[in-house]
CSV table of C-alpha atoms and ligand atoms in Angstrom, one decimal:
chain,number,residue,atom,x,y,z
A,1,MET,CA,105.9,81.6,113.6
A,2,ALA,CA,106.2,84.8,115.5
A,3,ALA,CA,103.9,85.5,118.5
A,4,LYS,CA,103.2,88.5,120.8
A,5,GLY,CA,106.4,89.3,122.7
A,6,ASP,CA,108.8,87.9,120.1
A,7,MET,CA,111.6,90.0,118.6
A,8,VAL,CA,113.2,89.6,115.2
A,9,TYR,CA,115.4,91.3,112.7
A,10,ALA,CA,113.4,91.9,109.5
A,11,TRP,CA,113.9,93.2,106.0
A,12,THR,CA,111.9,93.3,102.8
A,13,ASN,CA,112.6,91.1,99.7
A,14,ASP,CA,111.1,93.8,97.5
A,15,ALA,CA,114.2,95.4,95.8
A,16,GLU,CA,112.4,98.6,94.8
A,17,ILE,CA,111.2,99.2,98.4
A,18,ALA,CA,114.6,98.3,99.9
A,19,LYS,CA,116.3,100.9,97.7
A,20,LYS,CA,114.2,103.7,99.1
A,21,ALA,CA,113.7,102.4,102.7
A,22,GLU,CA,115.4,103.7,105.8
A,23,LEU,CA,116.7,100.4,107.2
A,24,GLY,CA,115.8,97.4,105.1
A,25,GLY,CA,112.2,98.3,104.4
A,26,ALA,CA,110.5,96.0,106.8
A,27,VAL,CA,107.8,98.6,107.5
A,28,THR,CA,106.9,99.3,103.9
A,29,GLY,CA,107.2,95.6,103.0
A,30,LEU,CA,104.7,94.8,105.8
A,31,TRP,CA,102.3,97.4,104.5
A,32,LYS,CA,102.6,95.9,101.0
A,33,HIS,CA,101.5,92.6,102.4
A,34,ALA,CA,98.7,94.2,104.4
A,35,LEU,CA,97.3,95.8,101.3
A,36,GLU,CA,97.7,92.8,99.0
A,37,SER,CA,96.1,90.4,101.6
A,38,LYS,CA,93.3,92.9,102.2
A,39,MET,CA,94.1,93.1,105.9
A,40,VAL,CA,93.7,96.8,105.4
A,41,ASP,CA,91.8,98.9,102.7
A,42,ALA,CA,94.4,101.6,102.8
A,43,VAL,CA,97.7,102.7,104.4
A,44,PHE,CA,98.1,106.2,105.9
A,45,ALA,CA,101.7,107.1,105.9
A,46,ILE,CA,104.2,109.9,105.4
A,47,GLN,CA,106.0,110.8,102.1
A,48,LYS,CA,108.4,113.4,101.0
A,49,GLY,CA,106.7,116.4,99.3
A,50,LYS,CA,108.6,119.2,97.7
A,51,ASP,CA,111.7,118.6,99.8
A,52,LEU,CA,112.8,116.8,103.0
A,53,TYR,CA,111.3,119.6,105.1
A,54,ASP,CA,107.9,118.9,103.6
A,55,ALA,CA,106.6,115.7,105.1
A,56,GLN,CA,103.1,115.0,103.7
A,57,PRO,CA,100.4,112.6,104.9
A,58,VAL,CA,99.2,110.3,102.1
A,59,LEU,CA,96.5,107.6,101.9
A,60,ILE,CA,97.7,104.7,99.7
A,61,THR,CA,95.3,102.1,98.3
A,62,LYS,CA,97.6,100.5,95.7
A,63,ALA,CA,100.6,98.5,96.9
A,64,ALA,CA,102.7,99.8,93.9
A,65,ASP,CA,102.5,103.4,95.3
A,66,LEU,CA,103.9,102.4,98.7
A,67,LYS,CA,107.6,102.8,97.7
A,68,ASN,CA,107.1,106.6,97.8
A,69,THR,CA,106.4,106.4,101.5
A,70,ALA,CA,109.6,104.4,102.4
A,71,GLY,CA,112.3,106.3,104.4
A,72,SER,CA,112.3,108.3,107.6
A,73,LEU,CA,111.6,112.1,107.5
A,74,HIS,CA,112.8,113.5,110.8
A,75,CYS,CA,111.3,116.9,110.0
A,76,GLY,CA,107.9,115.1,109.8
A,77,THR,CA,106.2,116.5,112.9
A,78,LEU,CA,102.6,115.6,111.9
A,79,LEU,CA,100.2,113.7,114.1
A,80,LEU,CA,98.1,111.3,112.0
A,81,PRO,CA,95.2,110.1,114.2
A,82,LYS,CA,93.3,113.4,114.3
A,83,LEU,CA,93.5,113.5,110.5
A,84,ILE,CA,91.9,110.1,110.4
A,85,LYS,CA,89.1,111.3,112.6
A,86,LYS,CA,88.7,114.4,110.5
A,87,TYR,CA,89.0,113.1,106.9
A,88,PHE,CA,88.3,109.3,107.1
A,89,ASP,CA,85.4,109.3,109.6
A,90,GLY,CA,87.6,107.9,112.4
A,91,ALA,CA,88.1,104.6,110.5
A,92,LYS,CA,84.5,103.7,111.2
A,93,THR,CA,83.9,102.2,107.8
A,94,MET,CA,87.5,101.6,106.5
A,95,LYS,CA,90.4,99.4,107.7
A,96,ILE,CA,93.5,101.6,107.8
A,97,GLY,CA,97.1,100.8,108.4
A,98,VAL,CA,99.1,103.6,109.9
A,99,THR,CA,102.8,104.1,110.6
A,100,VAL,CA,103.0,105.7,114.0
A,101,LYS,CA,105.4,107.4,116.3
A,102,GLY,CA,104.8,107.1,120.1
A,103,CYS,CA,102.8,110.3,120.2
A,104,ASP,CA,100.6,109.0,117.3
A,105,VAL,CA,99.9,105.8,119.3
A,106,MET,CA,98.9,107.8,122.4
A,107,ALA,CA,96.7,110.1,120.3
A,108,PHE,CA,94.9,107.0,118.9
A,109,TYR,CA,94.1,105.8,122.4
A,110,GLU,CA,92.9,109.3,123.5
A,111,LEU,CA,90.7,109.6,120.5
A,112,ALA,CA,89.3,106.1,121.0
A,113,LYS,CA,88.5,106.8,124.6
A,114,ARG,CA,86.4,109.7,123.3
A,115,LYS,CA,84.8,107.5,120.7
A,116,GLN,CA,86.3,109.4,117.8
A,117,ILE,CA,88.3,106.5,116.3
A,118,ASN,CA,87.4,102.8,115.8
A,119,LEU,CA,90.6,101.1,116.9
A,120,ASP,CA,89.2,97.7,115.6
A,121,ASN,CA,89.8,99.1,112.1
A,122,ILE,CA,93.3,100.4,112.7
A,123,VAL,CA,96.5,98.5,112.3
A,124,MET,CA,99.6,100.3,113.8
A,125,ILE,CA,103.2,99.8,112.8
A,126,GLY,CA,105.2,101.8,115.3
A,127,VAL,CA,108.6,103.3,114.7
A,128,ASN,CA,110.9,103.9,117.6
A,129,CYS,CA,111.4,107.6,118.0
A,130,GLY,CA,114.3,109.6,119.3
A,131,GLY,CA,112.6,112.8,118.2
A,132,SER,CA,111.7,115.0,115.3
A,133,VAL,CA,112.8,118.4,114.2
A,134,SER,CA,110.5,121.3,113.2
A,135,PRO,CA,111.0,122.1,109.5
A,136,ILE,CA,111.7,125.8,109.7
A,137,PRO,CA,114.1,125.6,112.7
A,138,ALA,CA,115.8,122.7,110.8
A,139,ARG,CA,116.5,124.9,107.9
A,140,ARG,CA,117.9,127.6,110.2
A,141,MET,CA,120.0,125.0,112.0
A,142,ILE,CA,121.5,123.6,108.8
A,143,LYS,CA,122.5,127.1,107.7
A,144,ALA,CA,123.8,128.3,111.0
A,145,LYS,CA,125.5,125.1,112.4
A,146,PHE,CA,126.4,123.1,109.3
A,147,ASP,CA,127.1,126.2,107.1
A,148,VAL,CA,125.2,124.5,104.3
A,149,ASP,CA,122.4,125.8,102.1
A,150,PRO,CA,119.3,123.9,103.4
A,151,ASP,CA,118.0,123.7,99.8
A,152,LYS,CA,121.1,121.7,98.8
A,153,VAL,CA,120.5,119.0,101.3
A,154,HIS,CA,119.0,115.8,99.8
A,155,LYS,CA,119.1,113.5,102.8
A,156,GLU,CA,119.1,113.7,106.6
A,157,GLU,CA,119.4,111.0,109.2
A,158,ILE,CA,119.8,110.7,112.9
A,159,ASP,CA,122.4,108.1,113.8
A,160,LYS,CA,124.5,107.4,116.9
A,161,GLY,CA,123.4,110.6,118.5
A,162,GLN,CA,124.3,112.7,115.5
A,163,PHE,CA,122.1,114.7,113.1
A,164,ILE,CA,123.7,113.9,109.7
A,165,ILE,CA,123.1,115.6,106.4
A,166,GLU,CA,124.0,114.7,102.9
A,167,TYR,CA,124.2,117.6,100.4
A,168,GLU,CA,125.6,118.5,97.1
A,169,GLY,CA,129.4,118.2,97.7
A,170,GLY,CA,129.5,116.1,100.9
A,171,HIS,CA,128.1,115.1,104.2
A,172,LYS,CA,128.4,116.3,107.7
A,173,GLY,CA,127.2,115.2,111.2
A,174,ILE,CA,127.0,117.2,114.4
A,175,SER,CA,126.0,115.7,117.8
A,176,ILE,CA,122.5,116.3,118.9
A,177,ASP,CA,123.7,117.4,122.3
A,178,GLU,CA,125.8,120.1,120.7
A,179,LEU,CA,122.9,121.3,118.5
A,180,GLU,CA,120.5,121.3,121.4
A,181,ASP,CA,122.9,123.2,123.7
A,182,ALA,CA,123.0,125.9,120.9
A,183,GLY,CA,119.1,126.0,120.9
A,184,TYR,CA,118.6,123.8,117.8
A,185,GLY,CA,117.9,120.1,117.4
A,186,ARG,CA,114.7,118.2,118.4
A,187,ARG,CA,111.5,119.9,119.3
A,188,SER,CA,111.2,120.8,122.9
A,189,ASN,CA,108.4,118.3,123.5
A,190,CYS,CA,110.5,115.5,121.9
A,191,ARG,CA,113.3,116.2,124.3
A,192,ARG,CA,111.0,115.6,127.2
A,193,CYS,CA,109.3,112.6,125.5
A,194,LYS,CA,109.9,109.2,127.2
A,195,TYR,CA,107.8,107.0,124.8
A,196,LYS,CA,110.6,105.7,122.7
A,197,ILE,CA,109.6,102.2,121.6
A,198,PRO,CA,105.9,102.2,120.8
A,199,ARG,CA,104.9,98.9,122.4
A,200,HIS,CA,101.2,99.8,122.3
A,201,ALA,CA,101.3,99.6,118.5
A,202,ASP,CA,100.9,96.2,116.9
A,203,LEU,CA,104.5,96.1,115.9
A,204,ALA,CA,107.4,98.3,117.2
A,205,CYS,CA,110.2,98.8,114.6
A,206,GLY,CA,113.5,100.6,114.8
A,207,ASN,CA,117.2,100.4,114.4
A,208,TRP,CA,118.2,100.1,118.1
A,209,GLY,CA,119.6,96.7,118.6
A,210,VAL,CA,120.5,95.8,115.0
A,211,ILE,CA,124.2,94.9,115.0
A,212,GLY,CA,126.6,92.8,113.0
A,213,ASP,CA,126.1,92.2,109.3
A,214,LYS,CA,122.5,93.3,109.4
A,215,ALA,CA,123.3,96.8,110.8
A,216,GLY,CA,121.7,99.4,108.6
A,217,LYS,CA,120.1,96.7,106.4
A,218,ALA,CA,117.4,95.4,108.8
A,219,THR,CA,114.9,96.6,111.3
A,220,PHE,CA,114.4,95.4,114.8
A,221,VAL,CA,110.8,94.3,115.1
A,222,GLU,CA,109.1,93.7,118.5
A,223,VAL,CA,105.7,91.9,118.1
A,224,CYS,CA,103.3,93.7,120.4
A,225,SER,CA,99.9,92.2,119.6
A,226,GLU,CA,98.2,89.2,118.0
A,227,LYS,CA,97.3,91.5,115.1
A,228,GLY,CA,101.0,92.4,114.7
A,229,ALA,CA,102.0,88.7,114.8
A,230,ASN,CA,99.4,87.9,112.1
A,231,LEU,CA,100.7,90.7,109.9
A,232,LEU,CA,104.4,89.6,110.3
A,233,ASN,CA,103.7,85.9,109.8
A,234,GLY,CA,101.5,86.6,106.8
A,235,ALA,CA,104.2,88.8,105.2
A,236,VAL,CA,106.9,86.2,105.8
A,237,LYS,CA,104.7,83.4,104.4
A,238,ALA,CA,104.0,85.5,101.3
A,239,GLY,CA,107.8,86.1,100.8
A,240,VAL,CA,107.6,89.9,101.1
A,241,ILE,CA,109.5,89.9,104.4
A,242,ALA,CA,112.5,87.8,105.7
A,243,THR,CA,113.4,87.6,109.3
A,244,GLU,CA,116.1,86.1,111.6
A,245,ALA,CA,116.6,85.9,115.3
A,246,PRO,CA,118.2,89.0,116.8
A,247,ASN,CA,121.8,89.0,118.1
A,248,PRO,CA,121.6,88.7,121.9
A,249,LYS,CA,124.2,91.5,122.3
A,250,GLY,CA,121.9,93.6,120.1
A,251,LEU,CA,119.1,92.9,122.5
A,252,GLU,CA,121.2,94.1,125.4
A,253,MET,CA,122.2,97.2,123.5
A,254,ARG,CA,118.6,98.0,122.7
A,255,GLY,CA,117.7,98.0,126.4
A,256,LYS,CA,120.7,100.2,127.2
A,257,VAL,CA,119.8,102.8,124.5
A,258,GLU,CA,116.2,102.9,125.7
A,259,GLY,CA,117.4,103.4,129.3
A,260,ALA,CA,119.7,106.2,128.1
A,261,MET,CA,116.8,107.9,126.2
A,262,PHE,CA,114.6,107.8,129.4
A,263,LYS,CA,117.4,109.5,131.3
A,264,LEU,CA,117.7,112.2,128.6
A,265,GLY,CA,114.0,112.8,128.8
A,266,ASP,CA,114.2,113.1,132.6
A,267,LYS,CA,117.1,115.6,132.2
A,268,TRP,CA,115.0,117.8,129.9
A,269,ARG,CA,111.9,117.6,132.1
A,270,ARG,CA,114.0,118.7,135.0
A,271,LYS,CA,115.4,121.5,133.1
A,272,ASP,CA,112.2,122.7,131.5
A,273,PHE,CA,109.9,122.3,134.4
A,274,THR,CA,112.3,123.7,137.0
A,275,ALA,CA,112.7,126.8,134.8
A,276,LEU,CA,108.9,127.2,134.9
A,277,GLY,CA,109.0,126.6,138.7
A,278,ALA,CA,106.6,128.4,140.9
A,279,ASN,CA,105.9,131.0,138.3
A,280,LEU,CA,103.9,128.7,136.0
A,281,TRP,CA,100.7,130.7,136.0
A,282,GLU,CA,102.5,134.0,135.7
A,283,THR,CA,104.4,132.8,132.7
A,284,ILE,CA,101.3,131.3,131.1
A,285,ASN,CA,99.5,134.7,131.5
A,286,LYS,CA,102.4,136.6,130.0
A,287,GLU,CA,103.0,134.3,127.1
A,288,THR,CA,99.3,133.8,126.2
A,289,SER,CA,98.8,137.6,126.1
A,290,ARG,CA,100.1,137.3,122.5
A,291,CYS,CA,97.2,134.9,121.5
A,292,ILE,CA,95.3,135.9,118.4
A,293,LYS,CA,92.5,133.3,119.1
A,294,CYS,CA,93.1,131.4,115.9
A,295,TYR,CA,91.9,128.1,117.5
A,296,SER,CA,94.8,126.1,115.9
A,297,CYS,CA,95.8,124.7,119.3
A,298,ILE,CA,92.3,123.4,119.8
A,299,GLU,CA,91.8,122.2,116.2
A,300,ASN,CA,95.0,120.1,116.3
A,301,CYS,CA,95.0,118.7,119.8
A,302,PRO,CA,94.1,115.1,119.9
A,303,VAL,CA,92.4,115.4,123.3
A,304,CYS,CA,90.6,118.7,122.9
A,305,PHE,CA,87.0,118.5,121.8
A,306,THR,CA,84.2,119.9,123.9
A,307,ALA,CA,86.4,122.8,124.9
A,308,ALA,CA,86.7,123.8,121.3
A,309,ASP,CA,83.0,124.0,120.7
A,310,GLU,CA,82.4,126.0,123.8
A,311,LEU,CA,85.3,128.3,123.2
A,312,ILE,CA,84.4,128.9,119.5
A,313,LYS,CA,80.8,129.6,120.3
A,314,GLY,CA,81.8,131.8,123.2
A,315,SER,CA,80.7,131.4,126.8
A,316,LEU,CA,79.9,133.5,129.8
A,317,MET,CA,83.6,133.3,130.7
A,318,VAL,CA,85.1,134.0,127.2
A,319,LYS,CA,83.5,136.9,125.4
A,320,PRO,CA,83.3,136.5,121.6
A,321,GLY,CA,85.4,139.0,119.6
A,322,GLU,CA,87.8,139.9,122.4
A,323,LEU,CA,91.5,140.0,121.5
A,324,PRO,CA,93.6,138.8,123.2
A,325,PRO,CA,91.1,136.5,124.8
A,326,ASN,CA,91.0,136.7,128.5
A,327,SER,CA,92.9,134.2,130.5
A,328,MET,CA,89.9,131.9,130.9
A,329,PHE,CA,90.2,131.0,127.2
A,330,HIS,CA,93.5,129.3,128.0
A,331,MET,CA,92.7,128.2,131.6
A,332,ARG,CA,89.6,126.3,130.4
A,333,ARG,CA,91.7,124.6,127.7
A,334,PHE,CA,94.5,123.6,130.1
A,335,ALA,CA,92.0,122.4,132.7
A,336,HIS,CA,90.1,120.4,130.2
A,337,ILE,CA,93.1,118.5,128.9
A,338,SER,CA,95.2,118.5,132.2
A,339,ASP,CA,95.0,114.8,132.8
A,340,SER,CA,95.3,113.7,129.2
A,341,CYS,CA,97.9,115.8,127.4
A,342,ILE,CA,100.2,113.4,125.6
A,343,ASN,CA,103.0,116.0,124.9
A,344,CYS,CA,102.7,115.6,121.2
A,345,GLY,CA,103.6,119.2,120.6
A,346,GLN,CA,101.0,120.0,118.0
A,347,CYS,CA,99.5,123.0,119.8
A,348,GLU,CA,103.0,124.6,120.2
A,349,GLU,CA,104.2,123.6,116.7
A,350,LEU,CA,101.2,125.1,115.0
A,351,CYS,CA,100.7,128.2,117.1
A,352,PRO,CA,101.3,131.2,114.9
A,353,MET,CA,102.4,133.3,117.9
A,354,ASP,CA,105.0,130.7,119.1
A,355,ILE,CA,103.5,130.3,122.5
A,356,PRO,CA,105.1,127.3,124.3
A,357,LEU,CA,101.7,125.7,124.8
A,358,ALA,CA,102.9,122.0,125.0
A,359,LEU,CA,105.4,122.9,127.7
A,360,PHE,CA,102.6,124.3,129.8
A,361,SER,CA,100.2,121.4,129.2
A,362,HIS,CA,102.9,118.8,129.7
A,363,ALA,CA,104.1,120.4,133.0
A,364,ILE,CA,100.5,120.5,134.2
A,365,ARG,CA,99.9,116.8,133.2
A,366,VAL,CA,103.1,115.6,134.7
A,367,GLU,CA,102.6,117.4,138.0
A,368,GLY,CA,99.1,116.0,138.1
A,369,ASP,CA,100.4,112.5,137.5
A,370,ALA,CA,103.0,113.0,140.3
A,371,THR,CA,100.1,113.2,142.8
A,372,PHE,CA,99.3,109.6,142.0
A,373,GLU,CA,102.9,108.6,142.8
A,374,PRO,CA,102.9,109.7,146.5
A,375,LYS,CA,106.1,107.8,147.2
A,376,LEU,CA,108.0,109.7,144.5
A,377,GLY,CA,106.2,113.0,145.4
A,378,LYS,CA,107.8,116.0,143.6
A,379,ALA,CA,110.5,113.7,142.2
A,380,ALA,CA,108.0,112.2,139.8
A,381,TYR,CA,107.5,115.7,138.4
A,382,THR,CA,111.1,116.6,137.9
A,383,ASN,CA,112.4,113.1,137.1
B,1,LIG,P1,110.7,102.1,105.8
B,1,LIG,O1,110.3,100.9,105.1
B,1,LIG,O2,111.6,103.0,105.2
B,1,LIG,O3,109.3,102.8,106.2
B,1,LIG,C1,109.4,104.0,107.0
B,1,LIG,C2,108.0,104.3,107.4
B,1,LIG,O4,108.0,105.5,108.3
B,1,LIG,C3,107.0,104.7,106.3
B,1,LIG,O5,105.8,104.1,106.5
B,1,LIG,C4,107.0,106.2,106.4
B,1,LIG,O6,105.8,106.7,105.8
B,1,LIG,C5,107.1,106.4,107.8
B,1,LIG,N1,107.5,107.8,108.2
B,1,LIG,C6,108.6,108.5,107.7
B,1,LIG,N2,108.7,109.6,108.4
B,1,LIG,C7,107.7,109.6,109.3
B,1,LIG,C8,107.4,110.6,110.3
B,1,LIG,N3,108.0,111.7,110.5
B,1,LIG,N4,106.3,110.3,111.1
B,1,LIG,C9,105.6,109.1,111.0
B,1,LIG,N5,106.0,108.2,110.0
B,1,LIG,C10,107.0,108.5,109.2
B,1,LIG,N6,114.5,104.2,115.2
B,1,LIG,C11,115.3,103.9,116.2
B,1,LIG,O7,115.6,102.8,116.5
B,1,LIG,N7,115.8,105.0,117.0
B,1,LIG,C12,115.4,106.3,116.8
B,1,LIG,O8,115.8,107.2,117.5
B,1,LIG,C13,114.5,106.5,115.7
B,1,LIG,N8,114.0,107.8,115.5
B,1,LIG,C14,113.1,108.0,114.5
B,1,LIG,C15,112.5,109.3,114.4
B,1,LIG,C16,111.6,109.6,113.4
B,1,LIG,C17,111.0,110.9,113.3
B,1,LIG,C18,111.2,108.5,112.6
B,1,LIG,C19,110.1,108.8,111.5
B,1,LIG,C20,111.7,107.2,112.7
B,1,LIG,C21,112.6,107.0,113.7
B,1,LIG,N9,113.2,105.7,113.9
B,1,LIG,C22,114.0,105.4,114.9
B,1,LIG,C23,112.7,104.5,113.1
B,1,LIG,C24,113.6,104.2,111.9
B,1,LIG,O9,114.1,105.4,111.3
B,1,LIG,C25,112.9,103.5,110.8
B,1,LIG,O10,111.7,104.1,110.5
B,1,LIG,C26,112.5,102.1,111.2
B,1,LIG,O11,113.7,101.4,111.6
B,1,LIG,C27,111.9,101.3,110.1
B,1,LIG,O12,112.8,101.2,109.0
B,1,LIG,P2,112.3,100.5,107.7
B,1,LIG,O13,113.4,100.5,106.7
B,1,LIG,O14,111.6,99.2,108.0
B,1,LIG,O15,111.2,101.6,107.3
B,2,LIG,FE1,108.8,111.1,118.7
B,2,LIG,FE2,108.0,111.5,121.2
B,2,LIG,FE3,108.6,113.6,119.6
B,2,LIG,FE4,106.4,112.1,119.1
B,2,LIG,S1,106.8,113.4,120.9
B,2,LIG,S2,107.9,112.8,117.6
B,2,LIG,S3,107.2,110.1,119.8
B,2,LIG,S4,110.0,112.0,120.4
B,3,LIG,FE1,96.1,131.5,120.6
B,3,LIG,FE2,98.2,130.2,119.6
B,3,LIG,FE3,96.0,128.8,120.4
B,3,LIG,FE4,96.0,130.4,118.1
B,3,LIG,S1,97.3,128.5,118.5
B,3,LIG,S2,94.4,130.3,119.7
B,3,LIG,S3,97.4,132.1,118.8
B,3,LIG,S4,97.3,130.1,121.7
B,4,LIG,FE1,99.4,117.6,122.2
B,4,LIG,FE2,99.3,120.2,123.0
B,4,LIG,FE3,97.1,118.7,123.0
B,4,LIG,FE4,99.1,118.2,124.8
B,4,LIG,S1,97.8,120.0,124.7
B,4,LIG,S2,98.0,116.7,123.6
B,4,LIG,S3,100.9,118.7,123.6
B,4,LIG,S4,98.3,119.3,121.2
């Protein structure tokens, strides 16, 4: 029996799920058991829409439909918790299982702090996350760097530091470093992200640490809560999931990869924040002068609530009907989220004017956090 803190290699015994899954189908197999045992009423996951650049959120209530959600979509940049608040009443009356990346986990906690989500009704299976790629830049990248028609690509994956595509006529991989040096690759917020193994979910799943004959066929599962242990034990007992002890060398490797990802996040923070430097407010003023006041950054931010109401209705400081809005529109938003921004990138991703909003909010948050680390001082900001 697994308990909180345990780690196992896991895979599903369901052949149909295993065929579509990314790495053995433990995640989808666990959801199958969660639905069948009525641990949850529904599973909120991501599935492929028109093509692999079109990741769609879907609420599944029948276990037979889960197979469509198996597999990882690296161009899936959605944040699920705010959708649960908006469309499913914050899980107040329904038990929902959700596959989450690190930013989703943080968004759940921010929403719960603001009483917008009932975490008692949420089960989270986390997936390790090295980063995601915005769909439109991904298409551009595949054309420019891979010299392949993006519509001919039927599978993408990120493995051993490479972005790999399979397309009509072959497959190609290019190192993420090379792609990012050329201005492509992961979203800018993902490069700075240091929440790689989502240990605040109930289970944290990924491929880091799976070596030997199970490499590519099983998922490394870390049990992070009692709820997670119950789900895993129940699924094993029901025969949906099989597990074995992880290879000790794999454990060591997992730690090393996580450490390397932290260093990479630090490198990008140093680069991005240093470039903003002392001119942060000047840069914010210049960039936000393009704003068309569409409110998308407010609508999609998991920590932005009261500011939205005030700014939509207008206030003494932000006159209704004024375009671009005066700088107080943005200053109030940044101030209001300054100690809570989770660097999820939604504001930036969905801004029609391509204003680097997440960069600004993240810089403000990290600099604020640094004041609570007096021993590190400025280093906490740039490291
Ligand atoms: P499956 O049974 O195939 O289930 C996959 C689950 O992920 C499904 O529930 C599906 O709906 C959900 N999903 C698919 N795309 C997304 C998305 N964009 N956002 C949220 N949920 C999604 N593991 C690592 O060890 N290192 C990494 O660097 C790493 N990077 C990842 C980056 C992304 C964007 C994603 C989505 C996953 C990443 N993973 C990473 C996790 C890994 O790819 C597998 O998801 C994990 O090992 C589980 O495999 P599985 O076969 O059990 O999952
Ligand atoms: Fe993954 Fe972090 Fe990017 Fe979220 S912000 S998609 S957890 S790398
Ligand atoms: Fe302005 Fe962009 Fe926010 Fe829309 S999303 S209100 S354009 S900053
Ligand atoms: Fe996410 Fe942007 Fe809100 Fe920060 S400000 S939490 S990056 S949407």
